[in-house]
mmCIF file of C-alpha atoms in Angstrom:
data_model
loop_
_atom_site.group_PDB
_atom_site.id
_atom_site.type_symbol
_atom_site.label_atom_id
_atom_site.label_comp_id
_atom_site.label_asym_id
_atom_site.label_seq_id
_atom_site.Cartn_x
_atom_site.Cartn_y
_atom_site.Cartn_z
ATOM 1 C CA MET H 1 -120.681 -13.329 19.555
ATOM 2 C CA ARG H 2 -120.946 -10.406 21.982
ATOM 3 C CA LYS H 3 -124.426 -9.531 20.589
ATOM 4 C CA PHE H 4 -125.533 -13.152 20.908
ATOM 5 C CA THR H 5 -124.386 -13.308 24.550
ATOM 6 C CA LEU H 6 -126.187 -10.042 25.308
ATOM 7 C CA ALA H 7 -129.388 -11.363 23.730
ATOM 8 C CA ILE H 8 -129.226 -14.517 25.855
ATOM 9 C CA ALA H 9 -128.657 -12.403 28.974
ATOM 10 C CA LEU H 10 -131.752 -10.368 28.204
ATOM 11 C CA ILE H 11 -133.958 -13.344 27.371
ATOM 12 C CA ALA H 12 -132.912 -15.669 30.207
ATOM 13 C CA PRO H 13 -134.787 -13.851 33.007
ATOM 14 C CA MET H 14 -137.998 -14.166 30.993
ATOM 15 C CA LEU H 15 -137.864 -17.957 30.882
ATOM 16 C CA GLY H 16 -139.851 -20.110 33.320
ATOM 17 C CA HIS H 17 -140.612 -18.786 36.780
ATOM 18 C CA ALA H 18 -137.719 -16.300 36.627
ATOM 19 C CA ALA H 19 -139.968 -13.988 34.620
ATOM 20 C CA TRP H 20 -141.421 -12.224 37.631
ATOM 21 C CA ALA H 21 -142.382 -8.569 37.517
ATOM 22 C CA GLU H 22 -140.216 -6.346 39.667
ATOM 23 C CA ASP H 23 -142.547 -5.912 42.647
ATOM 24 C CA THR H 24 -143.503 -8.888 44.801
ATOM 25 C CA VAL H 25 -147.060 -8.912 46.157
ATOM 26 C CA LYS H 26 -146.437 -9.245 49.869
ATOM 27 C CA ILE H 27 -149.347 -10.360 52.058
ATOM 28 C CA GLY H 28 -148.792 -9.860 55.765
ATOM 29 C CA TYR H 29 -150.322 -12.763 57.706
ATOM 30 C CA ILE H 30 -151.105 -11.379 61.176
ATOM 31 C CA ASP H 31 -152.375 -14.153 63.440
ATOM 32 C CA PRO H 32 -151.330 -16.131 66.542
ATOM 33 C CA LEU H 33 -148.192 -18.210 66.048
ATOM 34 C CA SER H 34 -147.666 -18.623 69.797
ATOM 35 C CA GLY H 35 -149.930 -18.910 72.833
ATOM 36 C CA GLY H 36 -153.396 -20.447 73.026
ATOM 37 C CA GLY H 37 -154.307 -19.680 69.413
ATOM 38 C CA ALA H 38 -151.090 -21.007 67.875
ATOM 39 C CA SER H 39 -152.578 -24.250 66.533
ATOM 40 C CA VAL H 40 -155.156 -22.478 64.382
ATOM 41 C CA GLY H 41 -152.706 -19.709 63.481
ATOM 42 C CA GLU H 42 -150.111 -22.179 62.234
ATOM 43 C CA GLY H 43 -152.765 -24.012 60.231
ATOM 44 C CA GLY H 44 -153.860 -20.768 58.625
ATOM 45 C CA LEU H 45 -150.282 -19.823 57.780
ATOM 46 C CA LYS H 46 -149.663 -23.157 56.059
ATOM 47 C CA THR H 47 -152.898 -22.703 54.132
ATOM 48 C CA PHE H 48 -151.962 -19.264 52.806
ATOM 49 C CA GLN H 49 -148.439 -20.429 51.969
ATOM 50 C CA TYR H 50 -149.937 -23.278 49.952
ATOM 51 C CA LEU H 51 -152.225 -20.846 48.143
ATOM 52 C CA ALA H 52 -149.326 -18.513 47.350
ATOM 53 C CA GLU H 53 -147.334 -21.423 45.915
ATOM 54 C CA GLU H 54 -150.349 -22.414 43.850
ATOM 55 C CA LEU H 55 -150.673 -18.899 42.420
ATOM 56 C CA ASN H 56 -146.947 -18.625 41.757
ATOM 57 C CA ALA H 57 -146.953 -21.925 39.865
ATOM 58 C CA LYS H 58 -149.424 -20.277 37.481
ATOM 59 C CA GLY H 59 -147.542 -17.007 37.045
ATOM 60 C CA GLY H 60 -148.494 -15.213 40.242
ATOM 61 C CA ILE H 61 -150.769 -12.169 40.093
ATOM 62 C CA LEU H 62 -150.265 -10.204 36.861
ATOM 63 C CA GLY H 63 -146.773 -11.681 36.711
ATOM 64 C CA HIS H 64 -145.926 -10.636 40.274
ATOM 65 C CA LYS H 65 -144.736 -13.280 42.712
ATOM 66 C CA VAL H 66 -146.932 -13.674 45.807
ATOM 67 C CA GLU H 67 -145.203 -13.898 49.180
ATOM 68 C CA ILE H 68 -146.830 -14.606 52.558
ATOM 69 C CA VAL H 69 -145.015 -12.742 55.344
ATOM 70 C CA PRO H 70 -145.974 -14.071 58.818
ATOM 71 C CA PHE H 71 -146.350 -11.891 61.912
ATOM 72 C CA ASP H 72 -147.197 -13.316 65.349
ATOM 73 C CA ASN H 73 -149.848 -11.239 67.126
ATOM 74 C CA LYS H 74 -150.401 -13.656 70.056
ATOM 75 C CA THR H 75 -154.176 -13.046 69.580
ATOM 76 C CA ASN H 76 -153.646 -9.622 71.145
ATOM 77 C CA PRO H 77 -155.162 -6.467 69.576
ATOM 78 C CA GLN H 78 -152.343 -4.150 70.730
ATOM 79 C CA GLU H 79 -149.651 -6.536 69.549
ATOM 80 C CA SER H 80 -151.495 -6.831 66.228
ATOM 81 C CA LEU H 81 -151.124 -3.105 65.629
ATOM 82 C CA VAL H 82 -147.400 -3.314 66.335
ATOM 83 C CA GLN H 83 -147.114 -6.175 63.841
ATOM 84 C CA ALA H 84 -149.239 -4.351 61.275
ATOM 85 C CA GLN H 85 -146.874 -1.383 61.387
ATOM 86 C CA LYS H 86 -143.895 -3.729 61.036
ATOM 87 C CA ALA H 87 -145.569 -5.280 58.009
ATOM 88 C CA ILE H 88 -146.133 -1.892 56.370
ATOM 89 C CA ASP H 89 -142.534 -0.870 57.114
ATOM 90 C CA ALA H 90 -141.447 -4.078 55.357
ATOM 91 C CA GLY H 91 -143.324 -3.104 52.183
ATOM 92 C CA VAL H 92 -146.567 -5.013 52.793
ATOM 93 C CA ARG H 93 -149.635 -3.431 51.149
ATOM 94 C CA TYR H 94 -152.066 -6.266 51.929
ATOM 95 C CA ILE H 95 -152.697 -7.863 55.300
ATOM 96 C CA THR H 96 -154.843 -10.871 56.127
ATOM 97 C CA GLN H 97 -156.097 -11.965 59.537
ATOM 98 C CA GLY H 98 -158.847 -14.117 60.960
ATOM 99 C CA ASN H 99 -158.482 -15.353 64.516
ATOM 100 C CA GLY H 100 -160.209 -13.001 66.908
ATOM 101 C CA SER H 101 -162.727 -10.263 66.138
ATOM 102 C CA SER H 102 -161.166 -8.052 68.820
ATOM 103 C CA VAL H 103 -158.008 -8.174 66.712
ATOM 104 C CA GLY H 104 -160.026 -7.673 63.532
ATOM 105 C CA LEU H 105 -161.734 -4.566 64.849
ATOM 106 C CA ALA H 106 -158.386 -3.099 65.911
ATOM 107 C CA LEU H 107 -156.834 -3.806 62.496
ATOM 108 C CA GLU H 108 -159.846 -2.413 60.659
ATOM 109 C CA ASP H 109 -159.520 0.879 62.523
ATOM 110 C CA PHE H 110 -155.721 0.919 62.137
ATOM 111 C CA VAL H 111 -155.838 0.426 58.367
ATOM 112 C CA ASN H 112 -158.488 3.108 57.971
ATOM 113 C CA LYS H 113 -156.402 5.644 59.914
ATOM 114 C CA HIS H 114 -153.193 4.669 58.106
ATOM 115 C CA ASN H 115 -154.787 5.149 54.692
ATOM 116 C CA THR H 116 -156.256 8.512 55.666
ATOM 117 C CA ARG H 117 -152.837 9.748 56.771
ATOM 118 C CA ASN H 118 -150.822 8.182 53.939
ATOM 119 C CA PRO H 119 -152.508 8.785 50.571
ATOM 120 C CA GLY H 120 -150.741 6.872 47.822
ATOM 121 C CA LYS H 121 -149.540 4.226 50.300
ATOM 122 C CA GLU H 122 -152.866 2.564 51.035
ATOM 123 C CA VAL H 123 -153.144 -0.883 52.602
ATOM 124 C CA LEU H 124 -156.040 -3.355 52.312
ATOM 125 C CA TYR H 125 -157.217 -5.660 55.101
ATOM 126 C CA PHE H 126 -158.448 -9.056 53.883
ATOM 127 C CA ASN H 127 -160.443 -10.717 56.671
ATOM 128 C CA TYR H 128 -160.814 -14.495 56.431
ATOM 129 C CA ALA H 129 -162.338 -15.371 59.818
ATOM 130 C CA ALA H 130 -163.068 -12.429 62.167
ATOM 131 C CA VAL H 131 -166.864 -12.481 62.111
ATOM 132 C CA ASP H 132 -168.175 -9.830 64.507
ATOM 133 C CA PRO H 133 -171.161 -8.310 62.602
ATOM 134 C CA SER H 134 -170.148 -4.766 63.579
ATOM 135 C CA MET H 135 -167.168 -4.997 61.204
ATOM 136 C CA THR H 136 -169.532 -4.767 58.232
ATOM 137 C CA ASN H 137 -172.184 -2.684 59.966
ATOM 138 C CA GLU H 138 -171.601 0.317 62.230
ATOM 139 C CA LYS H 139 -167.791 0.000 62.116
ATOM 140 C CA CYS H 140 -167.454 -0.787 58.429
ATOM 141 C CA ASN H 141 -164.852 0.925 56.269
ATOM 142 C CA TYR H 142 -163.788 0.884 52.647
ATOM 143 C CA TRP H 143 -160.402 -0.795 53.213
ATOM 144 C CA HIS H 144 -161.776 -3.940 54.862
ATOM 145 C CA PHE H 145 -163.124 -6.979 52.988
ATOM 146 C CA ARG H 146 -164.499 -10.095 54.725
ATOM 147 C CA TRP H 147 -164.683 -13.548 53.112
ATOM 148 C CA ASP H 148 -166.091 -15.453 56.076
ATOM 149 C CA ALA H 149 -169.786 -15.304 56.906
ATOM 150 C CA SER H 150 -170.437 -12.954 59.825
ATOM 151 C CA SER H 151 -171.718 -14.501 63.039
ATOM 152 C CA ASP H 152 -175.280 -13.304 62.412
ATOM 153 C CA ILE H 153 -175.272 -14.901 58.947
ATOM 154 C CA LYS H 154 -174.144 -18.158 60.529
ATOM 155 C CA MET H 155 -176.695 -17.950 63.348
ATOM 156 C CA GLU H 156 -179.460 -17.250 60.830
ATOM 157 C CA ALA H 157 -178.525 -20.468 59.016
ATOM 158 C CA LEU H 158 -178.130 -22.451 62.236
ATOM 159 C CA THR H 159 -181.426 -21.402 63.821
ATOM 160 C CA SER H 160 -183.267 -21.996 60.553
ATOM 161 C CA TYR H 161 -182.031 -25.581 60.785
ATOM 162 C CA MET H 162 -182.700 -25.959 64.524
ATOM 163 C CA LYS H 163 -186.261 -24.632 64.372
ATOM 164 C CA ASP H 164 -187.404 -27.786 62.561
ATOM 165 C CA ILE H 165 -186.049 -30.162 65.219
ATOM 166 C CA PRO H 166 -188.845 -30.641 67.776
ATOM 167 C CA SER H 167 -186.595 -32.492 70.241
ATOM 168 C CA ILE H 168 -184.730 -29.246 70.977
ATOM 169 C CA LYS H 169 -186.346 -27.898 74.145
ATOM 170 C CA LYS H 170 -183.581 -26.594 76.410
ATOM 171 C CA VAL H 171 -180.495 -24.780 75.100
ATOM 172 C CA TYR H 172 -177.328 -23.762 76.914
ATOM 173 C CA LEU H 173 -175.156 -20.951 75.515
ATOM 174 C CA ILE H 174 -171.421 -20.920 76.236
ATOM 175 C CA ASN H 175 -169.100 -18.488 74.475
ATOM 176 C CA GLN H 176 -165.818 -16.629 74.708
ATOM 177 C CA ASP H 177 -166.023 -13.295 76.505
ATOM 178 C CA TYR H 178 -165.195 -10.809 73.742
ATOM 179 C CA SER H 179 -167.028 -9.129 70.886
ATOM 180 C CA PHE H 180 -167.550 -12.252 68.761
ATOM 181 C CA GLY H 181 -168.702 -14.487 71.612
ATOM 182 C CA GLN H 182 -171.042 -11.775 72.797
ATOM 183 C CA SER H 183 -172.554 -11.465 69.313
ATOM 184 C CA VAL H 184 -173.117 -15.243 69.142
ATOM 185 C CA ARG H 185 -175.048 -15.255 72.441
ATOM 186 C CA SER H 186 -177.176 -12.205 71.523
ATOM 187 C CA ASP H 187 -177.947 -13.523 68.019
ATOM 188 C CA ALA H 188 -178.847 -16.960 69.400
ATOM 189 C CA ARG H 189 -181.258 -15.470 71.936
ATOM 190 C CA LYS H 190 -182.892 -13.170 69.385
ATOM 191 C CA MET H 191 -183.232 -15.679 66.548
ATOM 192 C CA LEU H 192 -184.346 -18.630 68.676
ATOM 193 C CA ALA H 193 -187.004 -16.430 70.270
ATOM 194 C CA ALA H 194 -188.261 -15.440 66.814
ATOM 195 C CA LYS H 195 -188.261 -18.946 65.329
ATOM 196 C CA ARG H 196 -188.843 -21.217 68.340
ATOM 197 C CA SER H 197 -190.417 -19.291 71.197
ATOM 198 C CA ASP H 198 -190.995 -22.578 73.034
ATOM 199 C CA VAL H 199 -187.239 -23.206 73.430
ATOM 200 C CA GLU H 200 -185.892 -22.362 76.893
ATOM 201 C CA ILE H 201 -182.427 -20.860 77.381
ATOM 202 C CA VAL H 202 -181.302 -22.723 80.527
ATOM 203 C CA GLY H 203 -177.814 -21.225 80.742
ATOM 204 C CA ASP H 204 -175.783 -18.396 79.252
ATOM 205 C CA GLU H 205 -172.075 -18.437 80.056
ATOM 206 C CA LEU H 206 -169.145 -16.274 78.964
ATOM 207 C CA HIS H 207 -165.564 -17.288 79.749
ATOM 208 C CA PRO H 208 -162.102 -15.730 79.144
ATOM 209 C CA LEU H 209 -160.711 -16.092 75.617
ATOM 210 C CA LEU H 210 -158.039 -18.814 75.245
ATOM 211 C CA LYS H 211 -157.209 -18.834 78.963
ATOM 212 C CA VAL H 212 -159.317 -21.668 80.408
ATOM 213 C CA THR H 213 -157.416 -24.953 80.697
ATOM 214 C CA ASP H 214 -160.101 -26.943 82.541
ATOM 215 C CA PHE H 215 -163.697 -26.672 81.357
ATOM 216 C CA SER H 216 -165.062 -29.276 83.787
ATOM 217 C CA PRO H 217 -166.791 -26.653 85.998
ATOM 218 C CA TYR H 218 -168.599 -25.291 82.937
ATOM 219 C CA ILE H 219 -169.587 -28.792 81.824
ATOM 220 C CA ALA H 220 -170.955 -29.495 85.311
ATOM 221 C CA LYS H 221 -173.211 -26.435 84.976
ATOM 222 C CA ILE H 222 -174.439 -27.585 81.564
ATOM 223 C CA LYS H 223 -175.160 -31.051 82.951
ATOM 224 C CA ALA H 224 -177.042 -29.640 85.933
ATOM 225 C CA SER H 225 -179.139 -27.336 83.720
ATOM 226 C CA GLY H 226 -180.872 -30.226 81.972
ATOM 227 C CA ALA H 227 -179.939 -28.834 78.547
ATOM 228 C CA ASP H 228 -180.469 -31.065 75.538
ATOM 229 C CA SER H 229 -178.438 -28.786 73.221
ATOM 230 C CA VAL H 230 -175.471 -26.412 73.446
ATOM 231 C CA ILE H 231 -174.713 -23.498 71.132
ATOM 232 C CA THR H 232 -171.123 -22.237 71.101
ATOM 233 C CA GLY H 233 -168.954 -20.057 68.906
ATOM 234 C CA ASN H 234 -165.780 -21.250 70.666
ATOM 235 C CA TRP H 235 -162.689 -21.741 68.520
ATOM 236 C CA GLY H 236 -159.103 -22.955 68.909
ATOM 237 C CA GLN H 237 -158.234 -24.666 72.178
ATOM 238 C CA ASP H 238 -161.481 -23.364 73.706
ATOM 239 C CA ILE H 239 -163.644 -25.704 71.622
ATOM 240 C CA ALA H 240 -161.231 -28.657 71.793
ATOM 241 C CA LEU H 241 -160.888 -28.458 75.593
ATOM 242 C CA LEU H 242 -164.611 -27.832 76.062
ATOM 243 C CA LEU H 243 -165.481 -30.987 74.120
ATOM 244 C CA LYS H 244 -162.765 -32.961 75.907
ATOM 245 C CA ALA H 245 -164.270 -31.984 79.261
ATOM 246 C CA ALA H 246 -167.691 -33.037 77.955
ATOM 247 C CA ALA H 247 -166.276 -36.433 77.012
ATOM 248 C CA ASP H 248 -164.648 -36.860 80.438
ATOM 249 C CA ALA H 249 -167.946 -36.041 82.167
ATOM 250 C CA GLY H 250 -170.079 -38.185 79.871
ATOM 251 C CA LEU H 251 -172.258 -35.248 78.844
ATOM 252 C CA LYS H 252 -174.684 -36.452 76.176
ATOM 253 C CA VAL H 253 -176.172 -33.422 74.427
ATOM 254 C CA ASN H 254 -176.228 -32.100 70.894
ATOM 255 C CA TRP H 255 -173.618 -29.449 70.116
ATOM 256 C CA TYR H 256 -174.239 -26.671 67.585
ATOM 257 C CA THR H 257 -170.907 -25.014 66.848
ATOM 258 C CA TYR H 258 -169.143 -22.593 64.577
ATOM 259 C CA TYR H 259 -165.642 -24.079 64.775
ATOM 260 C CA ALA H 260 -165.636 -27.656 66.121
ATOM 261 C CA GLY H 261 -163.609 -28.712 63.077
ATOM 262 C CA GLY H 262 -160.486 -26.792 64.112
ATOM 263 C CA ALA H 263 -157.298 -28.272 65.550
ATOM 264 C CA GLY H 264 -158.087 -30.877 68.214
ATOM 265 C CA GLY H 265 -161.858 -30.569 67.818
ATOM 266 C CA PRO H 266 -162.461 -33.777 65.835
ATOM 267 C CA THR H 267 -160.343 -35.837 68.233
ATOM 268 C CA ALA H 268 -162.303 -34.457 71.185
ATOM 269 C CA ILE H 269 -165.637 -35.173 69.458
ATOM 270 C CA LYS H 270 -164.631 -38.778 68.850
ATOM 271 C CA GLN H 271 -163.826 -39.072 72.567
ATOM 272 C CA THR H 272 -167.356 -37.928 73.440
ATOM 273 C CA GLY H 273 -168.802 -40.806 71.414
ATOM 274 C CA LEU H 274 -171.455 -38.431 70.076
ATOM 275 C CA ASP H 275 -171.908 -39.897 66.613
ATOM 276 C CA HIS H 276 -173.395 -37.146 64.402
ATOM 277 C CA GLN H 277 -174.465 -35.095 67.420
ATOM 278 C CA VAL H 278 -171.888 -32.328 66.954
ATOM 279 C CA PHE H 279 -172.755 -29.876 64.193
ATOM 280 C CA GLN H 280 -170.729 -27.150 62.493
ATOM 281 C CA LEU H 281 -171.427 -24.189 60.190
ATOM 282 C CA THR H 282 -168.978 -23.674 57.332
ATOM 283 C CA GLU H 283 -168.687 -22.320 53.804
ATOM 284 C CA GLY H 284 -167.426 -25.728 52.685
ATOM 285 C CA PHE H 285 -166.092 -28.996 54.072
ATOM 286 C CA ALA H 286 -164.135 -32.032 52.955
ATOM 287 C CA ASN H 287 -167.077 -34.351 52.161
ATOM 288 C CA SER H 288 -169.296 -31.682 50.585
ATOM 289 C CA GLY H 289 -169.908 -33.830 47.497
ATOM 290 C CA ASN H 290 -168.502 -31.230 45.100
ATOM 291 C CA GLN H 291 -165.941 -33.193 43.088
ATOM 292 C CA ALA H 292 -163.654 -30.269 42.282
ATOM 293 C CA ALA H 293 -163.531 -29.267 45.941
ATOM 294 C CA MET H 294 -162.899 -32.839 47.042
ATOM 295 C CA ASP H 295 -160.053 -33.170 44.518
ATOM 296 C CA TYR H 296 -158.627 -29.929 45.910
ATOM 297 C CA GLU H 297 -158.940 -31.272 49.464
ATOM 298 C CA LYS H 298 -157.036 -34.413 48.496
ATOM 299 C CA ALA H 299 -154.177 -32.439 46.935
ATOM 300 C CA PHE H 300 -154.055 -30.010 49.874
ATOM 301 C CA ARG H 301 -153.870 -32.786 52.464
ATOM 302 C CA ALA H 302 -151.146 -34.584 50.523
ATOM 303 C CA LYS H 303 -148.967 -31.441 50.490
ATOM 304 C CA VAL H 304 -149.770 -29.755 53.814
ATOM 305 C CA ASN H 305 -150.705 -32.765 55.963
ATOM 306 C CA LEU H 306 -153.711 -30.836 57.308
ATOM 307 C CA SER H 307 -157.397 -30.649 56.512
ATOM 308 C CA LEU H 308 -158.496 -27.562 54.606
ATOM 309 C CA TRP H 309 -160.057 -25.645 57.503
ATOM 310 C CA TYR H 310 -160.450 -22.494 55.434
ATOM 311 C CA PRO H 311 -162.111 -22.947 52.021
ATOM 312 C CA ARG H 312 -162.785 -19.199 52.336
ATOM 313 C CA ALA H 313 -159.033 -18.570 52.166
ATOM 314 C CA VAL H 314 -159.058 -20.243 48.742
ATOM 315 C CA ASN H 315 -161.934 -17.978 47.715
ATOM 316 C CA GLU H 316 -160.093 -14.935 49.087
ATOM 317 C CA MET H 317 -156.890 -15.541 47.143
ATOM 318 C CA ARG H 318 -158.679 -16.450 43.929
ATOM 319 C CA MET H 319 -160.779 -13.333 44.193
ATOM 320 C CA PHE H 320 -157.727 -11.175 44.896
ATOM 321 C CA LYS H 321 -156.194 -12.435 41.667
ATOM 322 C CA ALA H 322 -159.436 -11.876 39.736
ATOM 323 C CA ALA H 323 -159.768 -8.316 41.066
ATOM 324 C CA ALA H 324 -156.153 -7.459 40.198
ATOM 325 C CA GLU H 325 -156.690 -8.776 36.678
ATOM 326 C CA LYS H 326 -159.929 -6.812 36.360
ATOM 327 C CA ALA H 327 -158.133 -3.645 37.490
ATOM 328 C CA ASN H 328 -154.943 -4.562 35.586
ATOM 329 C CA SER H 329 -153.092 -3.423 38.692
ATOM 330 C CA ILE H 330 -151.779 -4.611 42.062
ATOM 331 C CA GLU H 331 -152.302 -1.161 43.594
ATOM 332 C CA PRO H 332 -154.607 -1.528 46.645
ATOM 333 C CA VAL H 333 -156.890 1.376 45.674
ATOM 334 C CA LYS H 334 -157.571 -0.127 42.258
ATOM 335 C CA VAL H 335 -157.921 -3.672 43.622
ATOM 336 C CA ALA H 336 -160.425 -2.442 46.223
ATOM 337 C CA ALA H 337 -162.591 -0.842 43.552
ATOM 338 C CA ALA H 338 -162.465 -4.013 41.449
ATOM 339 C CA LEU H 339 -163.487 -6.219 44.390
ATOM 340 C CA GLU H 340 -166.784 -4.413 44.912
ATOM 341 C CA ASP H 341 -169.713 -6.542 43.668
ATOM 342 C CA LEU H 342 -167.233 -8.991 42.114
ATOM 343 C CA LYS H 343 -168.629 -12.508 41.665
ATOM 344 C CA LEU H 344 -166.740 -15.781 42.075
ATOM 345 C CA GLU H 345 -167.457 -19.479 41.660
ATOM 346 C CA VAL H 346 -166.573 -20.590 45.193
ATOM 347 C CA LEU H 347 -164.486 -23.657 45.958
ATOM 348 C CA ASP H 348 -167.378 -25.889 47.045
ATOM 349 C CA GLY H 349 -169.652 -24.809 44.202
ATOM 350 C CA GLY H 350 -172.134 -22.009 43.698
ATOM 351 C CA THR H 351 -171.714 -18.284 43.215
ATOM 352 C CA GLY H 352 -170.431 -15.911 45.856
ATOM 353 C CA PHE H 353 -170.129 -12.149 45.629
ATOM 354 C CA MET H 354 -168.560 -9.251 47.533
ATOM 355 C CA ARG H 355 -171.363 -6.842 48.401
ATOM 356 C CA LYS H 356 -170.391 -3.276 47.589
ATOM 357 C CA ASP H 357 -172.450 -1.798 50.415
ATOM 358 C CA ASP H 358 -170.411 -3.286 53.265
ATOM 359 C CA HIS H 359 -167.649 -5.483 51.756
ATOM 360 C CA GLN H 360 -169.214 -8.661 53.132
ATOM 361 C CA PHE H 361 -168.791 -11.765 50.961
ATOM 362 C CA PHE H 362 -171.904 -13.902 50.534
ATOM 363 C CA GLN H 363 -171.771 -17.591 49.647
ATOM 364 C CA PRO H 364 -173.546 -20.889 50.340
ATOM 365 C CA ILE H 365 -173.458 -22.030 53.987
ATOM 366 C CA TYR H 366 -173.363 -25.689 55.061
ATOM 367 C CA VAL H 367 -174.527 -27.402 58.242
ATOM 368 C CA SER H 368 -172.621 -30.656 58.731
ATOM 369 C CA SER H 369 -172.446 -33.265 61.486
ATOM 370 C CA PHE H 370 -169.414 -35.227 62.665
ATOM 371 C CA GLY H 371 -169.457 -39.002 62.970
ATOM 372 C CA LYS H 372 -169.049 -42.324 61.215
ATOM 373 C CA LEU H 373 -168.359 -41.996 57.508
ATOM 374 C CA ALA H 374 -170.729 -43.120 54.775
ATOM 375 C CA ALA H 375 -169.393 -45.144 51.846
ATOM 376 C CA ASN H 376 -169.225 -42.085 49.591
ATOM 377 C CA GLU H 377 -167.390 -39.907 52.162
ATOM 378 C CA PRO H 378 -163.626 -40.371 51.733
ATOM 379 C CA PHE H 379 -162.223 -37.873 54.253
ATOM 380 C CA ASP H 380 -161.899 -38.413 57.975
ATOM 381 C CA GLU H 381 -160.424 -35.878 60.403
ATOM 382 C CA GLU H 382 -157.315 -36.200 62.579
ATOM 383 C CA ASN H 383 -157.156 -39.959 61.902
ATOM 384 C CA THR H 384 -160.287 -40.544 63.986
ATOM 385 C CA GLY H 385 -162.094 -42.570 61.336
ATOM 386 C CA TRP H 386 -164.950 -40.057 61.644
ATOM 387 C CA GLY H 387 -165.673 -37.178 59.319
ATOM 388 C CA TRP H 388 -168.121 -34.415 58.395
ATOM 389 C CA HIS H 389 -171.438 -35.278 56.776
ATOM 390 C CA LEU H 390 -173.794 -32.908 54.937
ATOM 391 C CA VAL H 391 -176.956 -32.117 56.904
ATOM 392 C CA SER H 392 -178.227 -28.928 55.277
ATOM 393 C CA LYS H 393 -177.193 -26.316 52.727
ATOM 394 C CA VAL H 394 -178.278 -22.687 52.597
ATOM 395 C CA ASP H 395 -177.772 -21.164 49.142
ATOM 396 C CA THR H 396 -176.348 -17.666 48.709
ATOM 397 C CA PRO H 397 -179.653 -15.732 48.356
ATOM 398 C CA GLN H 398 -180.964 -17.256 51.601
ATOM 399 C CA ALA H 399 -177.664 -16.592 53.437
ATOM 400 C CA MET H 400 -177.865 -12.824 53.058
ATOM 401 C CA VAL H 401 -178.572 -10.369 55.860
ATOM 402 C CA SER H 402 -179.123 -6.619 55.797
ATOM 403 C CA THR H 403 -176.491 -4.065 56.752
ATOM 404 C CA THR H 404 -176.448 -0.708 58.508
ATOM 405 C CA CYS H 405 -173.062 0.213 56.979
ATOM 406 C CA LYS H 406 -172.679 3.842 55.912
ATOM 407 C CA MET H 407 -169.419 3.504 54.040
ATOM 408 C CA ALA H 408 -167.192 6.542 53.502
ATOM 409 C CA ARG H 409 -165.511 6.130 50.132
ATOM 410 C CA PRO H 410 -162.190 7.668 49.092
#
């Protein structure tokens, strides 16, 4: 009887979800959970928590349970470094972040220095939305991997679409005054000049990041400029409030955006009344037409009560699992090596891959417009009755850009 009881005691932990390996895979989520970026930060946190639950329901990563550990950085680079150290002290070996390239650049440098000083205790930085091109060019390093398209990749896709629209004559640029916003304005100027030299830039504005509460003075300038189109990389409350001010002023222009689909953006677009005149660049969207992705969107919304803003987060977590299985290890050094040149069938269909040269992920890019839904488009946004509609798709080979990265490898 004693032997039987002992056997049951040994077997019981191996049944069901109790059969976890000893070490939990902790992923430190370092993003704004307070302040002006809180709405997008909270949405990202819920997304990664959903993805962790999804992995754990299927046995985790190599039998290890996945845990998302949140850290509030208030969209501040210095605070992010404090939180990154707290995460490492708490046993985190993987961190993920996306909102703010100024934060991303600080974390990239921090992780590189930490790993140099602490061999055997390396940490990887998984970037899901910080898109300053310098992060995979002159400031690249081995410990950073980016799943979002960099801002120059997105601008290449956007301007390739815009060049074939003859009605675009006068463009106004408005962006957040930090590294990402500055890269959007410089890329827009360079690429429009190369593809449509007849287009006039009638305004070029930078404003403080997540600090402006009234965009009406900026909208007045756009209106006075005679612009027919606006290009903006604004995100978070900066795009929602910008569009709200446009609606209040009755500004009727076309908007070419990176992040109009974030929290509050769709509601503000509906208020403008600009039916399919606001465009967005993404790696996927709810009405993409890919059935597997649309089924995933439906399940995600039912559980999280949010739209899936970050298909790239799905790609990131799936690829993390695939790399760990390829390496047969959850050790960051081995996972990093396995990620290089790894291919993945992305959520919205098509092949993506992590380029070894600079750790930039390449994938199809979509241009979509926001407005009244077609009969075959089931998903609206923020209960507006309007949703995203496919305008153009750029396949992976055409979405690639060159790199100047000179990566130092361990």
